[in-house]
Amino acid sequence: MIDCNHTLGWPQPDKPLFGDVPSGLVRAYRQSCYPVLAADPAIELRPGQPCPAMDQWLVEKGRHFGAVVTAHNPYSIPQSADWNATANASLAAFIQARGWEFVDAEGRSTDPLQSWPVEASFLVLVPSLIEAVLLANSFRQHAFVWAQVGQSVQLKSGHYGGDLKG
């Protein structure tokens, strides 16, 4: 696992967060949509729902799964736009260094009462679920979105990779 503390000055939570994600955050993640911008039109991933368009896109790429990951707002602690842009550039460089294919995606709140801004993200064609967990965990994300051919879109824990409950 990489330690980004020295290069990005990651914010530190008030208490350890391993495995414990507040239910309100889990609900917000589940109610968000995650458009994959490389497709035309964009493919919207929604946790808990099947996505035949994503299945087809992955099969066309010769892959079986992908993960939507961001470096924005680690542990859901809001950061400035400049900080988030720098963090996401570090995430992109990290992904490129591993030779993994990735395309632009977003995390968008669908709750009209939410003021959470759109988070620039990437759909990463990782070699395995464990690599997706390590990626999300390295960039201090509570969760990531997992798309696997033939299955509903899943919200996974960035701490241990299981389905995120809440």
JSON list of C-alpha atoms in Angstrom, two decimals:
[
{"chain": "A", "resi": 1, "resn": "MET", "atom": "CA", "xyz": [0.00, 0.00, 0.00]},
{"chain": "A", "resi": 2, "resn": "ILE", "atom": "CA", "xyz": [1.28, 3.48, -0.73]},
{"chain": "A", "resi": 3, "resn": "ASP", "atom": "CA", "xyz": [1.44, 6.22, 1.85]},
{"chain": "A", "resi": 4, "resn": "CYS", "atom": "CA", "xyz": [0.37, 9.52, 0.33]},
{"chain": "A", "resi": 5, "resn": "ASN", "atom": "CA", "xyz": [0.63, 11.51, 3.57]},
{"chain": "A", "resi": 6, "resn": "HIS", "atom": "CA", "xyz": [3.94, 13.09, 2.69]},
{"chain": "A", "resi": 7, "resn": "THR", "atom": "CA", "xyz": [3.08, 14.24, -0.80]},
{"chain": "A", "resi": 8, "resn": "LEU", "atom": "CA", "xyz": [-0.50, 15.38, -0.42]},
{"chain": "A", "resi": 9, "resn": "GLY", "atom": "CA", "xyz": [-0.91, 16.22, 3.25]},
{"chain": "A", "resi": 10, "resn": "TRP", "atom": "CA", "xyz": [-3.95, 13.98, 3.64]},
{"chain": "A", "resi": 11, "resn": "PRO", "atom": "CA", "xyz": [-6.54, 15.16, 6.15]},
{"chain": "A", "resi": 12, "resn": "GLN", "atom": "CA", "xyz": [-6.75, 13.02, 9.25]},
{"chain": "A", "resi": 13, "resn": "PRO", "atom": "CA", "xyz": [-10.10, 11.90, 10.67]},
{"chain": "A", "resi": 14, "resn": "ASP", "atom": "CA", "xyz": [-10.92, 12.49, 14.33]},
{"chain": "A", "resi": 15, "resn": "LYS", "atom": "CA", "xyz": [-11.03, 8.75, 15.06]},
{"chain": "A", "resi": 16, "resn": "PRO", "atom": "CA", "xyz": [-10.00, 5.53, 13.32]},
{"chain": "A", "resi": 17, "resn": "LEU", "atom": "CA", "xyz": [-12.33, 4.74, 10.45]},
{"chain": "A", "resi": 18, "resn": "PHE", "atom": "CA", "xyz": [-11.35, 1.22, 9.42]},
{"chain": "A", "resi": 19, "resn": "GLY", "atom": "CA", "xyz": [-14.55, -0.57, 8.52]},
{"chain": "A", "resi": 20, "resn": "ASP", "atom": "CA", "xyz": [-16.87, 1.96, 10.17]},
{"chain": "A", "resi": 21, "resn": "VAL", "atom": "CA", "xyz": [-18.62, 4.24, 7.73]},
{"chain": "A", "resi": 22, "resn": "PRO", "atom": "CA", "xyz": [-21.52, 6.29, 9.12]},
{"chain": "A", "resi": 23, "resn": "SER", "atom": "CA", "xyz": [-24.86, 5.05, 7.80]},
{"chain": "A", "resi": 24, "resn": "GLY", "atom": "CA", "xyz": [-25.72, 8.51, 6.46]},
{"chain": "A", "resi": 25, "resn": "LEU", "atom": "CA", "xyz": [-22.64, 8.45, 4.25]},
{"chain": "A", "resi": 26, "resn": "VAL", "atom": "CA", "xyz": [-23.41, 4.94, 3.02]},
{"chain": "A", "resi": 27, "resn": "ARG", "atom": "CA", "xyz": [-26.92, 6.08, 2.15]},
{"chain": "A", "resi": 28, "resn": "ALA", "atom": "CA", "xyz": [-25.53, 9.10, 0.26]},
{"chain": "A", "resi": 29, "resn": "TYR", "atom": "CA", "xyz": [-23.09, 6.89, -1.67]},
{"chain": "A", "resi": 30, "resn": "ARG", "atom": "CA", "xyz": [-25.89, 4.47, -2.56]},
{"chain": "A", "resi": 31, "resn": "GLN", "atom": "CA", "xyz": [-28.18, 7.28, -3.73]},
{"chain": "A", "resi": 32, "resn": "SER", "atom": "CA", "xyz": [-25.53, 8.75, -5.99]},
{"chain": "A", "resi": 33, "resn": "CYS", "atom": "CA", "xyz": [-24.95, 7.91, -9.62]},
{"chain": "A", "resi": 34, "resn": "TYR", "atom": "CA", "xyz": [-21.58, 7.30, -11.19]},
{"chain": "A", "resi": 35, "resn": "PRO", "atom": "CA", "xyz": [-21.47, 8.20, -14.90]},
{"chain": "A", "resi": 36, "resn": "VAL", "atom": "CA", "xyz": [-18.68, 6.70, -16.99]},
{"chain": "A", "resi": 37, "resn": "LEU", "atom": "CA", "xyz": [-17.91, 9.52, -19.38]},
{"chain": "A", "resi": 38, "resn": "ALA", "atom": "CA", "xyz": [-15.97, 7.52, -22.00]},
{"chain": "A", "resi": 39, "resn": "ALA", "atom": "CA", "xyz": [-19.11, 5.92, -23.36]},
{"chain": "A", "resi": 40, "resn": "ASP", "atom": "CA", "xyz": [-21.39, 7.78, -25.75]},
{"chain": "A", "resi": 41, "resn": "PRO", "atom": "CA", "xyz": [-23.81, 8.39, -24.23]},
{"chain": "A", "resi": 42, "resn": "ALA", "atom": "CA", "xyz": [-22.33, 8.20, -20.73]},
{"chain": "A", "resi": 43, "resn": "ILE", "atom": "CA", "xyz": [-23.15, 5.00, -18.86]},
{"chain": "A", "resi": 44, "resn": "GLU", "atom": "CA", "xyz": [-24.67, 5.68, -15.44]},
{"chain": "A", "resi": 45, "resn": "LEU", "atom": "CA", "xyz": [-23.77, 3.21, -12.74]},
{"chain": "A", "resi": 46, "resn": "ARG", "atom": "CA", "xyz": [-26.17, 3.05, -9.78]},
{"chain": "A", "resi": 47, "resn": "PRO", "atom": "CA", "xyz": [-25.40, 0.82, -6.79]},
{"chain": "A", "resi": 48, "resn": "GLY", "atom": "CA", "xyz": [-27.82, -2.08, -6.48]},
{"chain": "A", "resi": 49, "resn": "GLN", "atom": "CA", "xyz": [-28.98, -1.88, -10.08]},
{"chain": "A", "resi": 50, "resn": "PRO", "atom": "CA", "xyz": [-27.94, -3.95, -13.10]},
{"chain": "A", "resi": 51, "resn": "CYS", "atom": "CA", "xyz": [-26.24, -2.06, -15.92]},
{"chain": "A", "resi": 52, "resn": "PRO", "atom": "CA", "xyz": [-26.36, -3.96, -19.22]},
{"chain": "A", "resi": 53, "resn": "ALA", "atom": "CA", "xyz": [-24.66, -1.04, -21.02]},
{"chain": "A", "resi": 54, "resn": "MET", "atom": "CA", "xyz": [-21.65, -1.35, -18.69]},
{"chain": "A", "resi": 55, "resn": "ASP", "atom": "CA", "xyz": [-21.62, -5.12, -19.14]},
{"chain": "A", "resi": 56, "resn": "GLN", "atom": "CA", "xyz": [-21.47, -4.63, -22.91]},
{"chain": "A", "resi": 57, "resn": "TRP", "atom": "CA", "xyz": [-18.77, -1.93, -22.63]},
{"chain": "A", "resi": 58, "resn": "LEU", "atom": "CA", "xyz": [-16.61, -4.14, -20.41]},
{"chain": "A", "resi": 59, "resn": "VAL", "atom": "CA", "xyz": [-17.02, -7.15, -22.72]},
{"chain": "A", "resi": 60, "resn": "GLU", "atom": "CA", "xyz": [-16.04, -4.98, -25.70]},
{"chain": "A", "resi": 61, "resn": "LYS", "atom": "CA", "xyz": [-12.88, -4.05, -23.76]},
{"chain": "A", "resi": 62, "resn": "GLY", "atom": "CA", "xyz": [-12.20, -7.73, -23.09]},
{"chain": "A", "resi": 63, "resn": "ARG", "atom": "CA", "xyz": [-12.70, -7.24, -19.34]},
{"chain": "A", "resi": 64, "resn": "HIS", "atom": "CA", "xyz": [-15.03, -8.59, -16.70]},
{"chain": "A", "resi": 65, "resn": "PHE", "atom": "CA", "xyz": [-14.98, -5.82, -14.10]},
{"chain": "A", "resi": 66, "resn": "GLY", "atom": "CA", "xyz": [-13.96, -2.29, -13.23]},
{"chain": "A", "resi": 67, "resn": "ALA", "atom": "CA", "xyz": [-13.93, 0.05, -10.25]},
{"chain": "A", "resi": 68, "resn": "VAL", "atom": "CA", "xyz": [-14.99, 3.69, -10.03]},
{"chain": "A", "resi": 69, "resn": "VAL", "atom": "CA", "xyz": [-12.50, 5.39, -7.71]},
{"chain": "A", "resi": 70, "resn": "THR", "atom": "CA", "xyz": [-11.71, 8.99, -6.82]},
{"chain": "A", "resi": 71, "resn": "ALA", "atom": "CA", "xyz": [-9.11, 10.73, -4.68]},
{"chain": "A", "resi": 72, "resn": "HIS", "atom": "CA", "xyz": [-11.48, 13.60, -3.85]},
{"chain": "A", "resi": 73, "resn": "ASN", "atom": "CA", "xyz": [-12.41, 14.33, -0.25]},
{"chain": "A", "resi": 74, "resn": "PRO", "atom": "CA", "xyz": [-10.62, 11.47, 1.55]},
{"chain": "A", "resi": 75, "resn": "TYR", "atom": "CA", "xyz": [-12.80, 9.83, 4.22]},
{"chain": "A", "resi": 76, "resn": "SER", "atom": "CA", "xyz": [-15.54, 12.21, 3.00]},
{"chain": "A", "resi": 77, "resn": "ILE", "atom": "CA", "xyz": [-13.78, 15.17, 4.61]},
{"chain": "A", "resi": 78, "resn": "PRO", "atom": "CA", "xyz": [-14.39, 18.11, 2.21]},
{"chain": "A", "resi": 79, "resn": "GLN", "atom": "CA", "xyz": [-11.27, 19.59, 0.61]},
{"chain": "A", "resi": 80, "resn": "SER", "atom": "CA", "xyz": [-10.71, 22.55, -1.70]},
{"chain": "A", "resi": 81, "resn": "ALA", "atom": "CA", "xyz": [-11.12, 22.19, -5.45]},
{"chain": "A", "resi": 82, "resn": "ASP", "atom": "CA", "xyz": [-7.37, 22.67, -5.92]},
{"chain": "A", "resi": 83, "resn": "TRP", "atom": "CA", "xyz": [-6.53, 20.02, -3.33]},
{"chain": "A", "resi": 84, "resn": "ASN", "atom": "CA", "xyz": [-8.95, 17.57, -4.93]},
{"chain": "A", "resi": 85, "resn": "ALA", "atom": "CA", "xyz": [-7.56, 18.21, -8.40]},
{"chain": "A", "resi": 86, "resn": "THR", "atom": "CA", "xyz": [-4.01, 17.55, -7.16]},
{"chain": "A", "resi": 87, "resn": "ALA", "atom": "CA", "xyz": [-5.11, 14.37, -5.38]},
{"chain": "A", "resi": 88, "resn": "ASN", "atom": "CA", "xyz": [-6.90, 13.08, -8.49]},
{"chain": "A", "resi": 89, "resn": "ALA", "atom": "CA", "xyz": [-3.84, 13.84, -10.63]},
{"chain": "A", "resi": 90, "resn": "SER", "atom": "CA", "xyz": [-1.82, 11.70, -8.18]},
{"chain": "A", "resi": 91, "resn": "LEU", "atom": "CA", "xyz": [-4.41, 8.94, -8.50]},
{"chain": "A", "resi": 92, "resn": "ALA", "atom": "CA", "xyz": [-4.18, 9.09, -12.31]},
{"chain": "A", "resi": 93, "resn": "ALA", "atom": "CA", "xyz": [-0.38, 8.89, -12.17]},
{"chain": "A", "resi": 94, "resn": "PHE", "atom": "CA", "xyz": [-0.58, 5.94, -9.77]},
{"chain": "A", "resi": 95, "resn": "ILE", "atom": "CA", "xyz": [-2.97, 4.09, -12.09]},
{"chain": "A", "resi": 96, "resn": "GLN", "atom": "CA", "xyz": [-0.84, 4.85, -15.16]},
{"chain": "A", "resi": 97, "resn": "ALA", "atom": "CA", "xyz": [2.31, 3.62, -13.40]},
{"chain": "A", "resi": 98, "resn": "ARG", "atom": "CA", "xyz": [0.63, 0.22, -13.00]},
{"chain": "A", "resi": 99, "resn": "GLY", "atom": "CA", "xyz": [-0.32, 0.10, -16.67]},
{"chain": "A", "resi": 100, "resn": "TRP", "atom": "CA", "xyz": [-4.03, -0.15, -15.92]},
{"chain": "A", "resi": 101, "resn": "GLU", "atom": "CA", "xyz": [-6.50, 1.24, -18.43]},
{"chain": "A", "resi": 102, "resn": "PHE", "atom": "CA", "xyz": [-8.84, 3.89, -17.06]},
{"chain": "A", "resi": 103, "resn": "VAL", "atom": "CA", "xyz": [-11.38, 6.42, -18.28]},
{"chain": "A", "resi": 104, "resn": "ASP", "atom": "CA", "xyz": [-13.03, 9.47, -16.77]},
{"chain": "A", "resi": 105, "resn": "ALA", "atom": "CA", "xyz": [-16.04, 9.01, -14.53]},
{"chain": "A", "resi": 106, "resn": "GLU", "atom": "CA", "xyz": [-17.84, 11.04, -11.85]},
{"chain": "A", "resi": 107, "resn": "GLY", "atom": "CA", "xyz": [-19.63, 10.66, -8.58]},
{"chain": "A", "resi": 108, "resn": "ARG", "atom": "CA", "xyz": [-22.86, 12.70, -8.55]},
{"chain": "A", "resi": 109, "resn": "SER", "atom": "CA", "xyz": [-25.32, 13.13, -5.73]},
{"chain": "A", "resi": 110, "resn": "THR", "atom": "CA", "xyz": [-28.90, 12.58, -6.88]},
{"chain": "A", "resi": 111, "resn": "ASP", "atom": "CA", "xyz": [-30.43, 14.14, -3.75]},
{"chain": "A", "resi": 112, "resn": "PRO", "atom": "CA", "xyz": [-31.63, 17.68, -4.61]},
{"chain": "A", "resi": 113, "resn": "LEU", "atom": "CA", "xyz": [-31.12, 18.66, -0.96]},
{"chain": "A", "resi": 114, "resn": "GLN", "atom": "CA", "xyz": [-27.45, 17.61, -0.99]},
{"chain": "A", "resi": 115, "resn": "SER", "atom": "CA", "xyz": [-24.84, 20.24, -1.63]},
{"chain": "A", "resi": 116, "resn": "TRP", "atom": "CA", "xyz": [-22.04, 17.73, -2.22]},
{"chain": "A", "resi": 117, "resn": "PRO", "atom": "CA", "xyz": [-20.16, 18.71, -5.39]},
{"chain": "A", "resi": 118, "resn": "VAL", "atom": "CA", "xyz": [-19.52, 16.38, -8.30]},
{"chain": "A", "resi": 119, "resn": "GLU", "atom": "CA", "xyz": [-16.38, 14.33, -7.72]},
{"chain": "A", "resi": 120, "resn": "ALA", "atom": "CA", "xyz": [-14.14, 13.67, -10.69]},
{"chain": "A", "resi": 121, "resn": "SER", "atom": "CA", "xyz": [-13.37, 9.95, -10.70]},
{"chain": "A", "resi": 122, "resn": "PHE", "atom": "CA", "xyz": [-12.00, 7.19, -12.88]},
{"chain": "A", "resi": 123, "resn": "LEU", "atom": "CA", "xyz": [-13.37, 3.85, -14.00]},
{"chain": "A", "resi": 124, "resn": "VAL", "atom": "CA", "xyz": [-10.28, 1.69, -13.61]},
{"chain": "A", "resi": 125, "resn": "LEU", "atom": "CA", "xyz": [-9.96, -1.68, -15.31]},
{"chain": "A", "resi": 126, "resn": "VAL", "atom": "CA", "xyz": [-8.13, -3.27, -12.39]},
{"chain": "A", "resi": 127, "resn": "PRO", "atom": "CA", "xyz": [-6.86, -6.86, -12.50]},
{"chain": "A", "resi": 128, "resn": "SER", "atom": "CA", "xyz": [-8.85, -7.92, -9.41]},
{"chain": "A", "resi": 129, "resn": "LEU", "atom": "CA", "xyz": [-11.15, -6.83, -6.62]},
{"chain": "A", "resi": 130, "resn": "ILE", "atom": "CA", "xyz": [-8.24, -6.82, -4.17]},
{"chain": "A", "resi": 131, "resn": "GLU", "atom": "CA", "xyz": [-6.38, -4.34, -6.40]},
{"chain": "A", "resi": 132, "resn": "ALA", "atom": "CA", "xyz": [-9.47, -2.10, -6.37]},
{"chain": "A", "resi": 133, "resn": "VAL", "atom": "CA", "xyz": [-9.61, -2.27, -2.56]},
{"chain": "A", "resi": 134, "resn": "LEU", "atom": "CA", "xyz": [-5.92, -1.42, -2.26]},
{"chain": "A", "resi": 135, "resn": "LEU", "atom": "CA", "xyz": [-6.35, 1.47, -4.68]},
{"chain": "A", "resi": 136, "resn": "ALA", "atom": "CA", "xyz": [-9.35, 2.93, -2.82]},
{"chain": "A", "resi": 137, "resn": "ASN", "atom": "CA", "xyz": [-7.68, 2.37, 0.53]},
{"chain": "A", "resi": 138, "resn": "SER", "atom": "CA", "xyz": [-4.41, 3.96, -0.61]},
{"chain": "A", "resi": 139, "resn": "PHE", "atom": "CA", "xyz": [-6.30, 7.10, -1.57]},
{"chain": "A", "resi": 140, "resn": "ARG", "atom": "CA", "xyz": [-8.33, 7.03, 1.67]},
{"chain": "A", "resi": 141, "resn": "GLN", "atom": "CA", "xyz": [-11.74, 6.33, 0.23]},
{"chain": "A", "resi": 142, "resn": "HIS", "atom": "CA", "xyz": [-14.49, 4.80, 2.34]},
{"chain": "A", "resi": 143, "resn": "ALA", "atom": "CA", "xyz": [-16.03, 3.22, -0.73]},
{"chain": "A", "resi": 144, "resn": "PHE", "atom": "CA", "xyz": [-15.80, 2.56, -4.42]},
{"chain": "A", "resi": 145, "resn": "VAL", "atom": "CA", "xyz": [-18.23, 1.37, -7.05]},
{"chain": "A", "resi": 146, "resn": "TRP", "atom": "CA", "xyz": [-17.68, -2.11, -8.49]},
{"chain": "A", "resi": 147, "resn": "ALA", "atom": "CA", "xyz": [-19.06, -3.14, -11.87]},
{"chain": "A", "resi": 148, "resn": "GLN", "atom": "CA", "xyz": [-18.86, -6.81, -12.81]},
{"chain": "A", "resi": 149, "resn": "VAL", "atom": "CA", "xyz": [-20.33, -8.34, -15.95]},
{"chain": "A", "resi": 150, "resn": "GLY", "atom": "CA", "xyz": [-23.62, -10.07, -15.20]},
{"chain": "A", "resi": 151, "resn": "GLN", "atom": "CA", "xyz": [-24.05, -8.59, -11.72]},
{"chain": "A", "resi": 152, "resn": "SER", "atom": "CA", "xyz": [-25.74, -5.52, -10.30]},
{"chain": "A", "resi": 153, "resn": "VAL", "atom": "CA", "xyz": [-23.46, -2.57, -9.62]},
{"chain": "A", "resi": 154, "resn": "GLN", "atom": "CA", "xyz": [-22.06, -2.84, -6.09]},
{"chain": "A", "resi": 155, "resn": "LEU", "atom": "CA", "xyz": [-20.88, -0.38, -3.48]},
{"chain": "A", "resi": 156, "resn": "LYS", "atom": "CA", "xyz": [-17.75, -1.86, -1.93]},
{"chain": "A", "resi": 157, "resn": "SER", "atom": "CA", "xyz": [-15.84, -0.92, 1.18]},
{"chain": "A", "resi": 158, "resn": "GLY", "atom": "CA", "xyz": [-12.56, 0.82, 0.48]},
{"chain": "A", "resi": 159, "resn": "HIS", "atom": "CA", "xyz": [-11.29, -0.70, 3.72]},
{"chain": "A", "resi": 160, "resn": "TYR", "atom": "CA", "xyz": [-11.88, -4.42, 3.17]},
{"chain": "A", "resi": 161, "resn": "GLY", "atom": "CA", "xyz": [-13.72, -4.88, -0.15]},
{"chain": "A", "resi": 162, "resn": "GLY", "atom": "CA", "xyz": [-16.97, -6.33, 1.17]},
{"chain": "A", "resi": 163, "resn": "ASP", "atom": "CA", "xyz": [-20.37, -4.94, 0.30]},
{"chain": "A", "resi": 164, "resn": "LEU", "atom": "CA", "xyz": [-20.79, -1.66, 2.14]},
{"chain": "A", "resi": 165, "resn": "LYS", "atom": "CA", "xyz": [-23.73, -1.90, 4.50]},
{"chain": "A", "resi": 166, "resn": "GLY", "atom": "CA", "xyz": [-25.47, 0.93, 6.20]}
]
